[in-house]
Tab-separated table of C-alpha atoms and ligand atoms in Angstrom:
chain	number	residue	atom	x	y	z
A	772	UNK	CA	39.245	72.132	-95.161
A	773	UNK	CA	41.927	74.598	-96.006
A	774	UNK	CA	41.667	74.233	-100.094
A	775	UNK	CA	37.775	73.905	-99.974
A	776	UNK	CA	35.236	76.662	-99.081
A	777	UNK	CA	32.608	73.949	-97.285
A	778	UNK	CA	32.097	70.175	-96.499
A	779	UNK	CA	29.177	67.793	-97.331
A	780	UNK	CA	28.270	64.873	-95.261
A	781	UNK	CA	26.060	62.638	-97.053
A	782	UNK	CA	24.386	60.496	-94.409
A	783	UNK	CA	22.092	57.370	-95.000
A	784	UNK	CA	20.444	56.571	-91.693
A	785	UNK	CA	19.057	52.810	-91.775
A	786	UNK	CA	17.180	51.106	-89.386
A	787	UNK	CA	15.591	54.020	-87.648
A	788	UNK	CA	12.420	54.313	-85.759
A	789	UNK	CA	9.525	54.252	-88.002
A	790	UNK	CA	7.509	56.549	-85.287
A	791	UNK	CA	10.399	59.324	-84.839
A	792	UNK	CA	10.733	59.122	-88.981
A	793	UNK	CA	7.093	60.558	-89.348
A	794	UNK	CA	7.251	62.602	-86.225
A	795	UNK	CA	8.001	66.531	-88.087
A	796	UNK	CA	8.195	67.906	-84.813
A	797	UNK	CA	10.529	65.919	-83.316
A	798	UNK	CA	12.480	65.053	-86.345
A	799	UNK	CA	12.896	69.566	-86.052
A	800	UNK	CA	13.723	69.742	-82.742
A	801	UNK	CA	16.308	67.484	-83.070
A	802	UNK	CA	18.071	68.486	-86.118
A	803	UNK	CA	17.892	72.497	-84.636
A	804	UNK	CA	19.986	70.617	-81.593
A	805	UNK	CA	22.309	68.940	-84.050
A	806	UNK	CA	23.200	71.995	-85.530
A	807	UNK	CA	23.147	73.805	-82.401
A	808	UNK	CA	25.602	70.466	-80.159
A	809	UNK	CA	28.042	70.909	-82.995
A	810	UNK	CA	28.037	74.709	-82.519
A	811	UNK	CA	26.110	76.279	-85.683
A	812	UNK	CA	24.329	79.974	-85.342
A	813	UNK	CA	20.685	78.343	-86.364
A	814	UNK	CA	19.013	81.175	-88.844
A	815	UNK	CA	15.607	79.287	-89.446
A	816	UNK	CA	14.355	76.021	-90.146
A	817	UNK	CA	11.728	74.704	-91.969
A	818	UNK	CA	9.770	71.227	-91.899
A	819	UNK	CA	7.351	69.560	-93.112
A	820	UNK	CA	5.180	66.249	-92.766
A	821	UNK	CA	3.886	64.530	-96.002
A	822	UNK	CA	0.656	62.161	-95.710
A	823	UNK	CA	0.735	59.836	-94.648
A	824	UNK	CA	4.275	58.738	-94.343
A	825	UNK	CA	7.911	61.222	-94.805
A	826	UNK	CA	8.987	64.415	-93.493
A	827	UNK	CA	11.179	66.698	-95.428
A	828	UNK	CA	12.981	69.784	-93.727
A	829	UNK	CA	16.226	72.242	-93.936
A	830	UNK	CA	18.234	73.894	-91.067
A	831	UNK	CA	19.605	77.041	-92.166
A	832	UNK	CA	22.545	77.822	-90.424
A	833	UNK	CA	25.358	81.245	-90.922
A	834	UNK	CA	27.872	77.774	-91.958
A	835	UNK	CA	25.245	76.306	-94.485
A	836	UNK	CA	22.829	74.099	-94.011
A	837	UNK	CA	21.389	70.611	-92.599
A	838	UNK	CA	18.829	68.649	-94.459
A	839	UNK	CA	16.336	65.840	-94.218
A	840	UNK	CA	14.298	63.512	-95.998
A	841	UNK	CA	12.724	60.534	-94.030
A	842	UNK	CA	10.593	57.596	-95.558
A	843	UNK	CA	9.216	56.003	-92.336
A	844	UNK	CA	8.206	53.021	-93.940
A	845	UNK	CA	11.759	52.068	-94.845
A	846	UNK	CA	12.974	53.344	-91.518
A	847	UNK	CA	15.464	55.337	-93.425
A	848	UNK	CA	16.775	59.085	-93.301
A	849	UNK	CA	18.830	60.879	-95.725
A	850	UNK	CA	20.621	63.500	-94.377
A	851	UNK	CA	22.586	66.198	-95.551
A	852	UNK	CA	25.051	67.783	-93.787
A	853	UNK	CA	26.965	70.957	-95.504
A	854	UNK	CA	28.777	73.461	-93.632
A	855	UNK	CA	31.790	75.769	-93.568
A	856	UNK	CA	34.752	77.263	-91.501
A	857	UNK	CA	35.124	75.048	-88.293
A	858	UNK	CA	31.778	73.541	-87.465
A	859	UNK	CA	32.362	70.208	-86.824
A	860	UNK	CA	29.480	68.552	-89.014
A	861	UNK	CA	30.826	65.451	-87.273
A	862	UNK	CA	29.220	66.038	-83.567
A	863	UNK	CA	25.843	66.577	-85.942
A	864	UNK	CA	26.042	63.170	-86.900
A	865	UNK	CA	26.571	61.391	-84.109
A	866	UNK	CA	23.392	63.197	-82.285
A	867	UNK	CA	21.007	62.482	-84.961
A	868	UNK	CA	22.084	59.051	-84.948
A	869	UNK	CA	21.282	58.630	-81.130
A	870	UNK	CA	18.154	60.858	-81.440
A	871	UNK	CA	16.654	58.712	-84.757
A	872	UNK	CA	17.703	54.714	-83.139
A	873	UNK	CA	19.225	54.552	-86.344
A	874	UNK	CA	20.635	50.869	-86.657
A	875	UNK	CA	22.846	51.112	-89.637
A	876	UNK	CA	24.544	54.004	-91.141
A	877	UNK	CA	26.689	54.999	-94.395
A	878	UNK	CA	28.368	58.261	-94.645
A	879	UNK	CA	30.075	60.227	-97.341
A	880	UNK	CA	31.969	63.042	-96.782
A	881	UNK	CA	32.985	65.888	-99.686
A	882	UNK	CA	34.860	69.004	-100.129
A	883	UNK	CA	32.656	71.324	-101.854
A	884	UNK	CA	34.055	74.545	-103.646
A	885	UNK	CA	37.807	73.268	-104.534
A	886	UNK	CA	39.632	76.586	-104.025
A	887	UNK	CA	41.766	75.934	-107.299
A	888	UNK	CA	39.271	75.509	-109.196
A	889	UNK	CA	37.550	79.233	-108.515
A	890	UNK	CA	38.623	81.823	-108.813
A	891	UNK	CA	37.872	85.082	-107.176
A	892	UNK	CA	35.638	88.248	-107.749
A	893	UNK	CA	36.650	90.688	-104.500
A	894	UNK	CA	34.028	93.112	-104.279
A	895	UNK	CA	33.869	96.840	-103.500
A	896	UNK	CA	33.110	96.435	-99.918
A	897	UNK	CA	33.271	100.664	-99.047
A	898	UNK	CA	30.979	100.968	-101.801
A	899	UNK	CA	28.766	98.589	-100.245
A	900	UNK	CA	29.276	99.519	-96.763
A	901	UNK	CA	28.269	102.856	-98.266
A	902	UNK	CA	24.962	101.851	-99.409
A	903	UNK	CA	24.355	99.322	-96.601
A	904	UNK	CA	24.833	103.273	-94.257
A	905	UNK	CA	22.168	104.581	-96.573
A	906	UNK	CA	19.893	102.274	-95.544
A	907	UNK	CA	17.163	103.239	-92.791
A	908	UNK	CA	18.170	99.386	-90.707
A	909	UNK	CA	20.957	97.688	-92.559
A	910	UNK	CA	20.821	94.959	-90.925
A	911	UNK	CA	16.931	94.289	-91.892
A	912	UNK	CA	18.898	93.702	-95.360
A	913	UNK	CA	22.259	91.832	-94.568
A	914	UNK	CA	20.975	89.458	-91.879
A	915	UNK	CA	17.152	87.054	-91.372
A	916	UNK	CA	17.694	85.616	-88.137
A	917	UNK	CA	14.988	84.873	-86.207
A	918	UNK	CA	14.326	83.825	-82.246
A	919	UNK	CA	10.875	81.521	-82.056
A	920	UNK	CA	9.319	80.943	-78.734
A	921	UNK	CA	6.423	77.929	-79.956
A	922	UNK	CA	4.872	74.890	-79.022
A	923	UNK	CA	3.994	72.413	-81.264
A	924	UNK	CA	1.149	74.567	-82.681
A	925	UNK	CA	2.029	77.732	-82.172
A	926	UNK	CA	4.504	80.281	-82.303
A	927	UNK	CA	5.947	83.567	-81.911
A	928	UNK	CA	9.113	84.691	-83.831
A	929	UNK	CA	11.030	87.868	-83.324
A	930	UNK	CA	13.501	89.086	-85.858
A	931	UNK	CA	17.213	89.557	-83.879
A	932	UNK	CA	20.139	91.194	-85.692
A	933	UNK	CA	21.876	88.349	-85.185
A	934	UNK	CA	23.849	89.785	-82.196
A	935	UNK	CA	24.379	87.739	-78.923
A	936	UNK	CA	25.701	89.772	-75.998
A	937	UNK	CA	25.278	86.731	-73.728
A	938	UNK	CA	24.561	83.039	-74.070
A	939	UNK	CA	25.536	81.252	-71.169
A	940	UNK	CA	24.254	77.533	-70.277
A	941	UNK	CA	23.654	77.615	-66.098
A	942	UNK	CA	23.020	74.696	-64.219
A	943	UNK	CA	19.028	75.275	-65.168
A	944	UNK	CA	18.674	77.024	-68.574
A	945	UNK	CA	20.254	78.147	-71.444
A	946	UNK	CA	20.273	82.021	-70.425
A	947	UNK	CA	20.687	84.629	-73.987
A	948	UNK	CA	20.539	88.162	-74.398
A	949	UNK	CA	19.990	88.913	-78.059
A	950	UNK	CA	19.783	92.449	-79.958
A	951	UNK	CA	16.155	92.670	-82.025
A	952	UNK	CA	15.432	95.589	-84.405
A	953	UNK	CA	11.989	96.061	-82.537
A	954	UNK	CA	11.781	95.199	-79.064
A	955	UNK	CA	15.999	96.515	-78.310
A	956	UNK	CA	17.677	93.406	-76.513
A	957	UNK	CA	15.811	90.493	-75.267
A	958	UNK	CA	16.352	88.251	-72.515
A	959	UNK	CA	15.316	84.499	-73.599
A	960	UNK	CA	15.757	81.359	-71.329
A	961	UNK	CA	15.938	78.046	-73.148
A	962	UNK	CA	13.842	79.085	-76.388
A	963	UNK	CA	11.460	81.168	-74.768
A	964	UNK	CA	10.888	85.029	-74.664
A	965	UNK	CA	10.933	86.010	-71.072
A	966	UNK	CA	11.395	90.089	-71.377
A	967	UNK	CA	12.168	92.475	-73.619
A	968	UNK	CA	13.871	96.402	-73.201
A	969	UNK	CA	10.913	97.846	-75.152
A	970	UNK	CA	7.588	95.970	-74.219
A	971	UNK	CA	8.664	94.936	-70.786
A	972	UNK	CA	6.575	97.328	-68.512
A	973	UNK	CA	3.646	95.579	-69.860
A	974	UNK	CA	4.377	92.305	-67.318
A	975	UNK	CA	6.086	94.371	-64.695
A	976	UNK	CA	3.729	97.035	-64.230
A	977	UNK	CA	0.784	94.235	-64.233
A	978	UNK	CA	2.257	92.060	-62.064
A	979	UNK	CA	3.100	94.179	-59.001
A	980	UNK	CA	0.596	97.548	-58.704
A	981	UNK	CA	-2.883	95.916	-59.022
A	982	UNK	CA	-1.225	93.811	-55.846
A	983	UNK	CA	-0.272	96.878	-54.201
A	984	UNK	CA	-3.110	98.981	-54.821
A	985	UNK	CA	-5.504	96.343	-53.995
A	986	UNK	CA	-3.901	95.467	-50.764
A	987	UNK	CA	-3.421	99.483	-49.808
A	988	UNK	CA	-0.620	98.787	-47.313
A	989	UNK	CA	1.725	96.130	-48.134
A	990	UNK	CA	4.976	96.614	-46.272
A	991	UNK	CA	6.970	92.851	-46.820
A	992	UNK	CA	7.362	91.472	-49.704
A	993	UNK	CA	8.722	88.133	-50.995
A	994	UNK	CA	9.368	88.407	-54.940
A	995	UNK	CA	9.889	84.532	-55.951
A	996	UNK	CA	12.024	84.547	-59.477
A	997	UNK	CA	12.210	87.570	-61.707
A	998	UNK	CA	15.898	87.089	-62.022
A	999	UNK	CA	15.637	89.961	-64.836
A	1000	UNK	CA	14.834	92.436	-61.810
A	1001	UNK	CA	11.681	94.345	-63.171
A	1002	UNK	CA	9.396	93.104	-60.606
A	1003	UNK	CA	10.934	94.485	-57.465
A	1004	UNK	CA	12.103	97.120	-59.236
A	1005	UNK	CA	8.181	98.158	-59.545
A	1006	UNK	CA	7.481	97.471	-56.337
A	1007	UNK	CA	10.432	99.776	-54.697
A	1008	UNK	CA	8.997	102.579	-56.570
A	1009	UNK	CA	6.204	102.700	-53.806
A	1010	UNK	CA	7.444	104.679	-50.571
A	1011	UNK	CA	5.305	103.027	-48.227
A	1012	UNK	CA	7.081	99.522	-49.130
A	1013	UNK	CA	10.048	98.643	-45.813
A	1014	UNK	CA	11.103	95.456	-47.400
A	1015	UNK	CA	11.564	93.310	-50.847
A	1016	UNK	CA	12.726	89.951	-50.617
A	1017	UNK	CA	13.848	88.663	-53.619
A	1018	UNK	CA	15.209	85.003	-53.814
A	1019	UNK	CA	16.326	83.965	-57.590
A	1020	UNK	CA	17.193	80.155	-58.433
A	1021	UNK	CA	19.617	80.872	-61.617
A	1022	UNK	CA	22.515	83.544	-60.839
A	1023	UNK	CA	23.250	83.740	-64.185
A	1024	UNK	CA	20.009	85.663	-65.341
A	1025	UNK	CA	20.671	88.459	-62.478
A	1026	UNK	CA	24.788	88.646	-63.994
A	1027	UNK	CA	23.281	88.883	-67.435
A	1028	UNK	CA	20.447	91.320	-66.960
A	1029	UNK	CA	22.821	93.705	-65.003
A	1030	UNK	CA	25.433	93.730	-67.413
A	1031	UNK	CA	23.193	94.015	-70.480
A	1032	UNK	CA	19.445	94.752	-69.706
A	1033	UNK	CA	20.290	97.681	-66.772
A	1034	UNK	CA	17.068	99.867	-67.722
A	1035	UNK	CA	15.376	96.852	-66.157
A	1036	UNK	CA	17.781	95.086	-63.425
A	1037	UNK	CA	17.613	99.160	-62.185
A	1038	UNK	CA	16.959	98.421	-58.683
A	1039	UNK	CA	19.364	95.774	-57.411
A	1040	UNK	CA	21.260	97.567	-55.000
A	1041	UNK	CA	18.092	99.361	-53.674
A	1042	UNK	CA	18.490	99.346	-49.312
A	1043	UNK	CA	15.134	97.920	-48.856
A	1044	UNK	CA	15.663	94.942	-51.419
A	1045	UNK	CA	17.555	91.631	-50.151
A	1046	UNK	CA	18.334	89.820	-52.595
A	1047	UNK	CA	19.078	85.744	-52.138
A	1048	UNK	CA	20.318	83.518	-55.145
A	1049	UNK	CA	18.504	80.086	-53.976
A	1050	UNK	CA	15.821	77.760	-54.326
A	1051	UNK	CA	12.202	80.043	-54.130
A	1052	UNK	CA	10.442	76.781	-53.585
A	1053	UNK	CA	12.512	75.845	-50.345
A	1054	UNK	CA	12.740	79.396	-49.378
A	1055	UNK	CA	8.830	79.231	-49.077
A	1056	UNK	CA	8.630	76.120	-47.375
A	1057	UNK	CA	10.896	77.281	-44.817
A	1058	UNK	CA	9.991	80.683	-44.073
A	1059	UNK	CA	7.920	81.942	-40.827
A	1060	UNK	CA	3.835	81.654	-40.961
A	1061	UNK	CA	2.034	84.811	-41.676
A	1062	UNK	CA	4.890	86.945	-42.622
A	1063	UNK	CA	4.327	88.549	-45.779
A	1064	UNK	CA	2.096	90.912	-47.169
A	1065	UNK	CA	2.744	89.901	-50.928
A	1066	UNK	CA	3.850	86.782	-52.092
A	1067	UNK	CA	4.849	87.504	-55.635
A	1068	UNK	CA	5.774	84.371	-58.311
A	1069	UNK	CA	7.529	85.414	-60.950
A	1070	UNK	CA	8.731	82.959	-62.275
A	1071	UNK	CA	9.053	81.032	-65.925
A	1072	UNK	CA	6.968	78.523	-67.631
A	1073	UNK	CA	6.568	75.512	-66.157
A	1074	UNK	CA	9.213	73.321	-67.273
A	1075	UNK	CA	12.831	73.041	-66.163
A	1076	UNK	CA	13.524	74.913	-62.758
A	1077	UNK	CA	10.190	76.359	-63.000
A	1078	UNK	CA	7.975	73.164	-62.807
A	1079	UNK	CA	7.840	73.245	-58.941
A	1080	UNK	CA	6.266	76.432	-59.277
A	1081	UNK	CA	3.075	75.490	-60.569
A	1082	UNK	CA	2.655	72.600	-57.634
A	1083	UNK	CA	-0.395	72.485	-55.150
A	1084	UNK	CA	2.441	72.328	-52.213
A	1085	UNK	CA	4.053	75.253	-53.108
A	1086	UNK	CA	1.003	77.099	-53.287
A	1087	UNK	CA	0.032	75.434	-49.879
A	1088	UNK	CA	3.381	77.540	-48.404
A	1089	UNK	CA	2.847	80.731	-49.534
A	1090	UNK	CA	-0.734	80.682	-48.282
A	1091	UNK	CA	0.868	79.707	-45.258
A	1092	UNK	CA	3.526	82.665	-45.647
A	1093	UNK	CA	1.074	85.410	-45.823
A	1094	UNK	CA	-0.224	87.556	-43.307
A	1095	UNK	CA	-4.316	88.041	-43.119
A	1096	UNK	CA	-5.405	90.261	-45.856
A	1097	UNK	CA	-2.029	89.350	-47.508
A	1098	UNK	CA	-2.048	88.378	-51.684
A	1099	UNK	CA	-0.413	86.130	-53.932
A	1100	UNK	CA	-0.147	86.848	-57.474
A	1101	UNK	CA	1.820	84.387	-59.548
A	1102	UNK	CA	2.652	84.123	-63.716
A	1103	UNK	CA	-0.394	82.260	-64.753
A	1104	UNK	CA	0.716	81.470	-68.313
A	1105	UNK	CA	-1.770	82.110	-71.107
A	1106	UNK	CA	-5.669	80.649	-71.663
A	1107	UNK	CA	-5.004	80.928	-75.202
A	1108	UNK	CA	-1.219	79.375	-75.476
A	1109	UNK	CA	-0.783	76.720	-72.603
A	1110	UNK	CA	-4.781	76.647	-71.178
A	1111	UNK	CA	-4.085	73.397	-69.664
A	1112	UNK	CA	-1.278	75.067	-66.966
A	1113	UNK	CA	-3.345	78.233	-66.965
A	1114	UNK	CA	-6.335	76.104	-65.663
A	1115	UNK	CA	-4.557	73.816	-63.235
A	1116	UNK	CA	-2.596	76.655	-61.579
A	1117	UNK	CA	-6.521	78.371	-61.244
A	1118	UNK	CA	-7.903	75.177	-60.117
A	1119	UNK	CA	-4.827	74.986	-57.799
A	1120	UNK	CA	-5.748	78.129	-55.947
A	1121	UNK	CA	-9.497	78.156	-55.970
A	1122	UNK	CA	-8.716	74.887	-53.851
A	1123	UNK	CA	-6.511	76.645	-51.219
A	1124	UNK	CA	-7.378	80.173	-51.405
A	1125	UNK	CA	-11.156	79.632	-52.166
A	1126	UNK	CA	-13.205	79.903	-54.892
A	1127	UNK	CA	-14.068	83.665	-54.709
A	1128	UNK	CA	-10.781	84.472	-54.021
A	1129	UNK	CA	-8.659	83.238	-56.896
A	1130	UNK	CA	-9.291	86.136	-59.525
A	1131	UNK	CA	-7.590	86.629	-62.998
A	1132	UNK	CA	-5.657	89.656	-64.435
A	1133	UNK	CA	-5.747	89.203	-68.007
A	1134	UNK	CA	-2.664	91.868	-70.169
A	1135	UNK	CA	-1.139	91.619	-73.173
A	1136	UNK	CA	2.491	90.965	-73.981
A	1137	UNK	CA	3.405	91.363	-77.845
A	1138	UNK	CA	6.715	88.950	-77.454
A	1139	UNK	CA	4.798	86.083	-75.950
A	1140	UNK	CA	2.851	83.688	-77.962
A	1141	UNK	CA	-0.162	84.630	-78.713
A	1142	UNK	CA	-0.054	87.816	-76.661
A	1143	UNK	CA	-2.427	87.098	-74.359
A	1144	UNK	CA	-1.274	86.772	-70.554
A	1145	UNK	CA	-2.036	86.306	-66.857
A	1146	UNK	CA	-1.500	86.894	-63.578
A	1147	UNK	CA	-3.358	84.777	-61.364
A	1148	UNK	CA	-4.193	85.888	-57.933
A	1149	UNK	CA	-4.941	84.260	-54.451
A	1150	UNK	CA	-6.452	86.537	-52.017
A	1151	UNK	CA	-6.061	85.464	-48.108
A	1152	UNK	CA	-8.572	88.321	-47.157
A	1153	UNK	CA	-11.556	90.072	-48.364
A	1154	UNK	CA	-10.137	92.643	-50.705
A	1155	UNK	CA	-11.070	92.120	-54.380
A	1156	UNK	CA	-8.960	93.910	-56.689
A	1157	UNK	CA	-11.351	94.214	-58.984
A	1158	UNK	CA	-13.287	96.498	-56.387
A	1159	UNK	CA	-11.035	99.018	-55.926
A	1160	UNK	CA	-12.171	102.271	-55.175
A	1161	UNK	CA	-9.047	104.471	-54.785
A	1162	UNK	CA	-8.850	105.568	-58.161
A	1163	UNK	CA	-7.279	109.402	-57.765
A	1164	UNK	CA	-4.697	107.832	-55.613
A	1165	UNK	CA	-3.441	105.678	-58.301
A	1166	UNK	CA	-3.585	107.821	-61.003
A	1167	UNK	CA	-1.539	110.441	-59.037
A	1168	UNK	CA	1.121	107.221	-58.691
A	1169	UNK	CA	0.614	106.745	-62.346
A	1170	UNK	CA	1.761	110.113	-63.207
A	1171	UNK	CA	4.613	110.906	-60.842
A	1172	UNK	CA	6.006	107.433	-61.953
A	1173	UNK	CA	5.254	107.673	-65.546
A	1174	UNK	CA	4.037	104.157	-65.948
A	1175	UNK	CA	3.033	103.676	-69.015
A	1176	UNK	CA	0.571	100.549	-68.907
A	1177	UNK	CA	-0.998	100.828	-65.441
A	1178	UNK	CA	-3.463	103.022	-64.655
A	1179	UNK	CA	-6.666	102.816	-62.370
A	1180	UNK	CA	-9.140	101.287	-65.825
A	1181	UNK	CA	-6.732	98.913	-66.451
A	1182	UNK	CA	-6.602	98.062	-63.164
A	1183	UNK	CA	-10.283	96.932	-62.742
A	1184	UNK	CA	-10.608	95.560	-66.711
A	1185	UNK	CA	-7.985	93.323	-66.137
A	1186	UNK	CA	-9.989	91.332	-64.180
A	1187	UNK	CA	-12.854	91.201	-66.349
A	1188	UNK	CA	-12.851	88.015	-68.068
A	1189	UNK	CA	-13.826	86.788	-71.881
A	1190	UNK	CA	-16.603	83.984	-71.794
A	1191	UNK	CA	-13.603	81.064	-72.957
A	1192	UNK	CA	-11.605	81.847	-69.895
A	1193	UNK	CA	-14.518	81.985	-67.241
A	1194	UNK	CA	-15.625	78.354	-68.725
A	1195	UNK	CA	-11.603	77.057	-68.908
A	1196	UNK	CA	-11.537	77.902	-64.812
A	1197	UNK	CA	-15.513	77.000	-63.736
A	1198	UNK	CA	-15.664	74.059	-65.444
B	532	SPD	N1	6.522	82.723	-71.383
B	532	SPD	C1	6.914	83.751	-70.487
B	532	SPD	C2	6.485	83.548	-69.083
B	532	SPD	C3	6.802	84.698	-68.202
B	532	SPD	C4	8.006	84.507	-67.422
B	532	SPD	N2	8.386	85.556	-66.541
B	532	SPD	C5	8.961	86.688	-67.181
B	532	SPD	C6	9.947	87.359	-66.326
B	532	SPD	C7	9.797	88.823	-66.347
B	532	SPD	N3	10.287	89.384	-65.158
């Protein structure tokens, strides 16, 4: 590599899966890996499926690129890998083969850029540091890196400067802090958005003072997930509260969020909170009847470590765990991005709590796909929240705390429902 500026791996993958070779969304996901095993910065990628056989695409990455062209009928890829510095293109390679079943291979690899046969313009780089400075964002100019939280419809993409403060792999998720030009640094688990410095009151706020206001006297508290500490960070500004419990499955989110996100991991060493890194599920099933006032579940989408909490026995315990006149509110994903958990998790309460008393709190989040949001309530006693009647007492709260997306309308639209969302939960 040392007399060549990059190196090109020309693959021919033979033999391959006819189905994966017209599948565009798998055929991304697995390049994006490639790139990302062998231990490229991915910038963007781009795919696309031709009818009714082939899929072309490109991962851009800071060393280069990876590119395919697949015709399915052949069972045949070619792939191109090109990168620079000390990405092993190699590790690539060997993935895609593996991923794509391919049978038979050829590959050729080239030096690209001979070094003695440039030569070499040095530019004025004070000048252009100079004008880069003059700039209102600089880095809007210099850098197009993007973050996508998506399924295989949809998506939501944040622009990030391209700095990582943190990027740890835990035992359960790929935990990143990343530096955006609009929302300030974002916390992201796996490829999905899970808060943000600037729009992150919007969850927090919405997911613990409708409880408390609705419940008027909520002392104990169990706070299941919300590793980022936001939650029980809202909930400890409320004097009447004796006791948070927080139990968090992934350490690594609480390290990360304290040493980078401390605006919203403010309350950690609060005396009322006691914090327990552990399993929220087994917690649950092994904690007292009738203890808690809340039950709070804030946890992520349901795959990975959060799958178990989006299961009917889980929701079964912390029924069980709540005192009368105690509430639940739990993440309740989105009725217009994932309706299919949003319903079952509804379903999944009107079956234990009751039918009445499984409301929905509907908010928006800008860095989640599609920006629309729930929380998703089971009530073990006869306070709605949508009935609330102490409005002057929460707006005083709302002012001495300076929330900034609560207040006592929001409150009761919330749970005021578009006509799509009553018929995804009534059936
Ligand atoms: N897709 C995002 C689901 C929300 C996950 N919880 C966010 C944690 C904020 N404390």
């Amino acid at each position: 590599m040392s007399n060549a500026l990059g190196n090109h791996i020309l693959v021919e993958f033979m033999g391959c899966d006819p189905h994966i070779m017209n599948d565009v969304s798998s055929i991304e996901r697995d390049m994006v890996d490639a790139a990302l095993k062998a231990g490229a910065t991915v910038i963007n990628s781009t795919f696309h499926h031709f009818s009714p056989y082939g899929v072309s695409g490109v991962v851009v990455i800071q060393e280069s690129h990876l590119a395919i062209h697949t015709w399915p009928e052949y069972g045949y890829a070619a792939v191109d890998l090109f990168t620079c510095g000390e990405m092993d293109a190699w590790i690539s390679f060997d993935y895609l083969k593996e991923c794509f079943g391919a049978k038979n291979y050829s590959a050729l690899e080239m030096k690209r850029g001979a070094v003695q046969l440039l030569t070499r313009n040095d530019f004025d780089i004070s000048s252009m540091r100079q004008k880069a400075g003059e700039w209102t964002n600089p880095e809007m100019y210099t850098r197009n890196v993007w973050f996508t939280d998506k399924d295989d419809n949809q998506a939501l993409s944040l622009r990030y400067t391209g700095e990582v403060y943190y990027d740890v792999q835990s035992p359960f998720q790929r935990v990143r802090i990343l530096e955006s030009p609009k929302y300030g640094k974002l916390l992201t688990l796996d490829d999905m958005f899970m808060t943000t410095e600037k729009d992150e009151f919007h969850y927090h706020e919405m997911i613990s003072h409708p409880a408390m206001f609705t419940h008027g006297n909520a002392k104990n508290i169990l706070v299941i997930g919300g590793g980022d500490g936001g939650t029980v960070r809202e909930f400890l500004r409320h004097e009447g509260v004796e006791k948070v419990t927080m139990v968090e499955i992934d350490g690594e989110v609480i390290k990360a969020c304290k040493e980078h996100l401390p605006s919203i991991a403010a309350s950690f060493d609060h005396p009322k909170l006691n914090l327990i890194v552990g399993d929220g599920i087994a917690f649950a099933r092994e904690a007292a009847n009738e203890e808690f006032d809340l039950v709070i579940v804030d946890g992520s989408d349901p795959v990975g470590p959060a799958e178990g909490l989006f299961s009917v026995e889980f929701y079964r315990n912390c029924h069980r765990i709540l005192k009368p006149g105690g509430i639940l509110v739990a993440q309740g994903e989105s009725p217009k991005f994932n309706e299919q958990a949003f319903t079952e998790l509804n379903i999944t309460l009107q079956h234990i709590f009751g039918k009445e008393n499984a409301p929905v709190s509907l908010f928006f989040v800008p860095t989640y796909p599609t920006g629309m949001w729930s929380f998703q309530y089971g009530l073990k006693g006869s306070a709605q929240p949508k009935a609330i009647s102490n409005d002057s007492e929460i707006e005083q709260f709302v002012n001495a705390k300076g929330l900034k997306y609560y207040n006592s309308d929001i409150h009761k639209a919330s749970f005021a429902l578009p006509n799509f969302v009553k018929t995804l939960i009534n059936g």
